[in-house]
């Protein structure tokens, strides 16, 4: 079964990305930020963008400056337990999806407070969200909507980059077609 990354593992990867892309480590950036004294998270983000730092590196430096949300300090297992605590009927759907992820490709699993992000080699291609007590939604990212014919458009699922969704109400809904949609989204985001 694919194991979700903890925040500590994600932090280490993002910290390496910051060093690789900017030549400075998190400590050096923290010193620069402290010297500058941003007035708000938006001010910091704008300044970091001017410095060529965006995406996950900017997010991490924002947390370093203004504090980390409690959910980031939780383990991946604790976050998943929290997502399904009052939805035990659909937890087996999540577990089976995780067990079958290797069929899709090399997938990195990142746990968030309300969903799980699935990342391929280049970017997030899908998310798994326990939407109701009776349904999990898989958000899928297709830049070309023609590749998603037959799927519902996504509205506020996982993260904003998800364009389409697929609802699952039981483990029986995890069919070859379901896994095919995940594989197509993975390949569309390589």
Coordinates of C-alpha atoms in Angstrom, one line a residue:
X1 CA 0.0 0.0 0.0
X2 CA 1.3 3.5 -0.8
X3 CA 2.1 5.5 2.3
X4 CA 1.3 9.2 2.5
X5 CA 4.1 11.6 3.1
X6 CA 4.3 13.3 6.5
X7 CA 4.7 17.1 6.6
X8 CA 8.3 16.5 7.8
X9 CA 9.1 14.6 4.6
X10 CA 7.4 17.3 2.5
X11 CA 9.3 20.0 4.4
X12 CA 12.6 18.3 3.6
X13 CA 11.7 18.0 -0.1
X14 CA 10.5 21.7 -0.3
X15 CA 13.6 22.9 1.6
X16 CA 15.8 21.0 -0.9
X17 CA 13.9 22.6 -3.7
X18 CA 14.4 26.1 -2.2
X19 CA 18.2 25.5 -1.9
X20 CA 18.4 24.0 -5.4
X21 CA 16.3 26.8 -7.1
X22 CA 17.7 29.8 -5.2
X23 CA 21.1 28.8 -3.9
X24 CA 20.0 29.7 -0.4
X25 CA 18.7 27.5 2.4
X26 CA 15.6 28.0 4.5
X27 CA 17.6 29.6 7.3
X28 CA 19.1 32.2 4.9
X29 CA 15.6 33.0 3.5
X30 CA 14.2 33.3 7.0
X31 CA 17.0 35.9 7.8
X32 CA 16.2 37.9 4.7
X33 CA 12.5 37.8 5.5
X34 CA 13.0 38.9 9.1
X35 CA 15.2 41.8 7.9
X36 CA 12.6 42.9 5.4
X37 CA 9.8 42.6 8.0
X38 CA 6.7 41.8 5.8
X39 CA 3.5 43.3 7.1
X40 CA 1.3 40.4 6.0
X41 CA 1.3 37.0 4.3
X42 CA 0.1 38.7 1.1
X43 CA 3.0 41.2 1.3
X44 CA 5.5 38.3 1.9
X45 CA 4.1 36.3 -1.0
X46 CA 4.3 39.3 -3.4
X47 CA 7.9 40.0 -2.3
X48 CA 8.9 36.3 -2.7
X49 CA 7.4 36.3 -6.2
X50 CA 9.5 39.3 -7.1
X51 CA 12.5 37.2 -5.9
X52 CA 11.5 34.3 -8.1
X53 CA 10.1 32.1 -5.2
X54 CA 6.6 30.8 -5.6
X55 CA 4.5 27.6 -5.2
X56 CA 5.5 25.3 -2.4
X57 CA 8.7 27.2 -1.5
X58 CA 6.7 30.4 -1.0
X59 CA 4.2 28.5 1.1
X60 CA 6.8 27.0 3.3
X61 CA 8.6 30.4 3.9
X62 CA 5.2 31.9 4.7
X63 CA 4.6 29.2 7.3
X64 CA 8.1 29.8 8.7
X65 CA 7.3 33.5 9.0
X66 CA 3.7 33.5 10.2
X67 CA 3.4 30.1 11.8
X68 CA 2.3 26.6 10.8
X69 CA -1.3 25.5 10.8
X70 CA -2.0 22.7 13.4
X71 CA -2.8 20.2 10.7
X72 CA 0.7 20.4 9.2
X73 CA 2.1 19.4 12.5
X74 CA 0.0 16.2 12.6
X75 CA 1.1 12.9 11.1
X76 CA -0.2 11.7 7.8
X77 CA -2.0 8.9 9.7
X78 CA -3.6 11.3 12.1
X79 CA -4.9 13.5 9.2
X80 CA -6.4 10.5 7.4
X81 CA -8.0 9.2 10.7
X82 CA -9.5 12.7 11.1
X83 CA -10.9 12.7 7.6
X84 CA -12.7 9.4 8.1
X85 CA -13.4 9.5 11.8
X86 CA -17.1 10.1 11.3
X87 CA -17.2 8.4 7.9
X88 CA -16.3 4.7 8.7
X89 CA -18.5 3.3 5.8
X90 CA -16.3 4.9 3.1
X91 CA -12.9 4.3 4.7
X92 CA -12.5 0.9 2.8
X93 CA -12.8 2.9 -0.5
X94 CA -9.9 5.0 0.5
X95 CA -7.8 2.0 1.6
X96 CA -8.5 0.1 -1.6
X97 CA -7.6 3.2 -3.7
X98 CA -4.3 3.4 -1.9
X99 CA -3.6 -0.3 -2.3
X100 CA -4.2 0.0 -6.1
X101 CA -2.2 3.2 -6.7
X102 CA 0.8 1.4 -8.0
X103 CA -1.3 0.4 -11.1
X104 CA -1.3 4.1 -12.0
X105 CA 2.4 4.8 -11.9
X106 CA 4.9 6.3 -9.5
X107 CA 2.6 8.4 -7.3
X108 CA 3.5 10.5 -4.3
X109 CA 0.7 10.8 -1.7
X110 CA 0.5 14.0 0.3
X111 CA -2.1 14.2 3.1
X112 CA -3.9 17.5 3.7
X113 CA -6.5 18.3 6.4
X114 CA -9.5 17.5 4.2
X115 CA -8.2 15.5 1.3
X116 CA -5.2 13.6 -0.1
X117 CA -3.3 14.9 -3.0
X118 CA -1.8 12.5 -5.6
X119 CA 1.3 13.8 -7.4
X120 CA 3.0 12.4 -10.4
X121 CA 6.5 13.3 -11.5
X122 CA 5.5 16.8 -12.6
X123 CA 2.5 17.9 -10.6
X124 CA -0.7 17.0 -8.8
X125 CA -3.0 15.0 -11.0
X126 CA -5.7 13.9 -8.6
X127 CA -7.1 14.2 -5.2
X128 CA -9.2 12.0 -2.9
X129 CA -11.8 13.6 -0.7
X130 CA -14.3 12.1 1.6
X131 CA -17.1 14.5 0.5
X132 CA -20.0 13.0 2.4
X133 CA -20.5 10.1 4.9
X134 CA -21.5 8.0 1.9
X135 CA -19.2 9.1 -0.9
X136 CA -15.6 9.8 -1.8
X137 CA -14.9 12.1 -4.7
X138 CA -11.8 11.7 -6.8
X139 CA -10.8 15.0 -8.3
X140 CA -8.9 14.7 -11.6
X141 CA -6.8 17.3 -13.5
X142 CA -7.3 17.5 -17.2
X143 CA -6.0 20.6 -19.0
X144 CA -7.8 19.5 -22.1
X145 CA -11.4 18.8 -21.2
X146 CA -11.7 16.6 -24.3
X147 CA -9.7 14.0 -22.3
X148 CA -12.4 13.9 -19.6
X149 CA -15.5 13.3 -21.6
X150 CA -18.0 11.4 -19.5
X151 CA -16.8 12.9 -16.1
X152 CA -18.5 15.6 -14.1
X153 CA -16.9 19.0 -13.9
X154 CA -15.3 19.5 -10.5
X155 CA -16.4 22.2 -8.1
X156 CA -14.3 22.8 -5.0
X157 CA -12.8 19.4 -4.7
X158 CA -9.3 18.8 -3.2
X159 CA -7.3 21.7 -4.6
X160 CA -8.4 24.2 -7.2
X161 CA -6.5 22.5 -10.0
X162 CA -8.9 19.6 -10.2
X163 CA -11.1 20.0 -13.3
X164 CA -13.3 16.9 -13.1
X165 CA -14.5 14.4 -10.6
X166 CA -15.6 10.9 -10.1
X167 CA -17.8 9.8 -7.2
X168 CA -17.3 6.5 -5.4
X169 CA -19.9 5.1 -3.0
X170 CA -18.5 1.6 -2.4
X171 CA -15.4 -0.5 -3.0
X172 CA -17.3 -2.0 -6.0
X173 CA -17.0 1.4 -7.7
X174 CA -13.2 0.9 -7.9
X175 CA -13.4 -0.7 -11.3
X176 CA -10.9 -1.0 -14.2
X177 CA -12.6 2.1 -15.6
X178 CA -12.0 4.0 -12.3
X179 CA -8.3 3.1 -12.4
X180 CA -8.2 4.0 -16.1
X181 CA -9.4 7.5 -15.3
X182 CA -6.7 7.8 -12.6
X183 CA -4.1 6.5 -15.1
X184 CA -5.2 9.0 -17.8
X185 CA -5.1 11.9 -15.4
X186 CA -1.6 10.8 -14.3
X187 CA -0.4 10.6 -18.0
X188 CA -2.1 13.9 -18.9
X189 CA 0.0 15.6 -16.2
X190 CA 3.5 14.2 -17.0

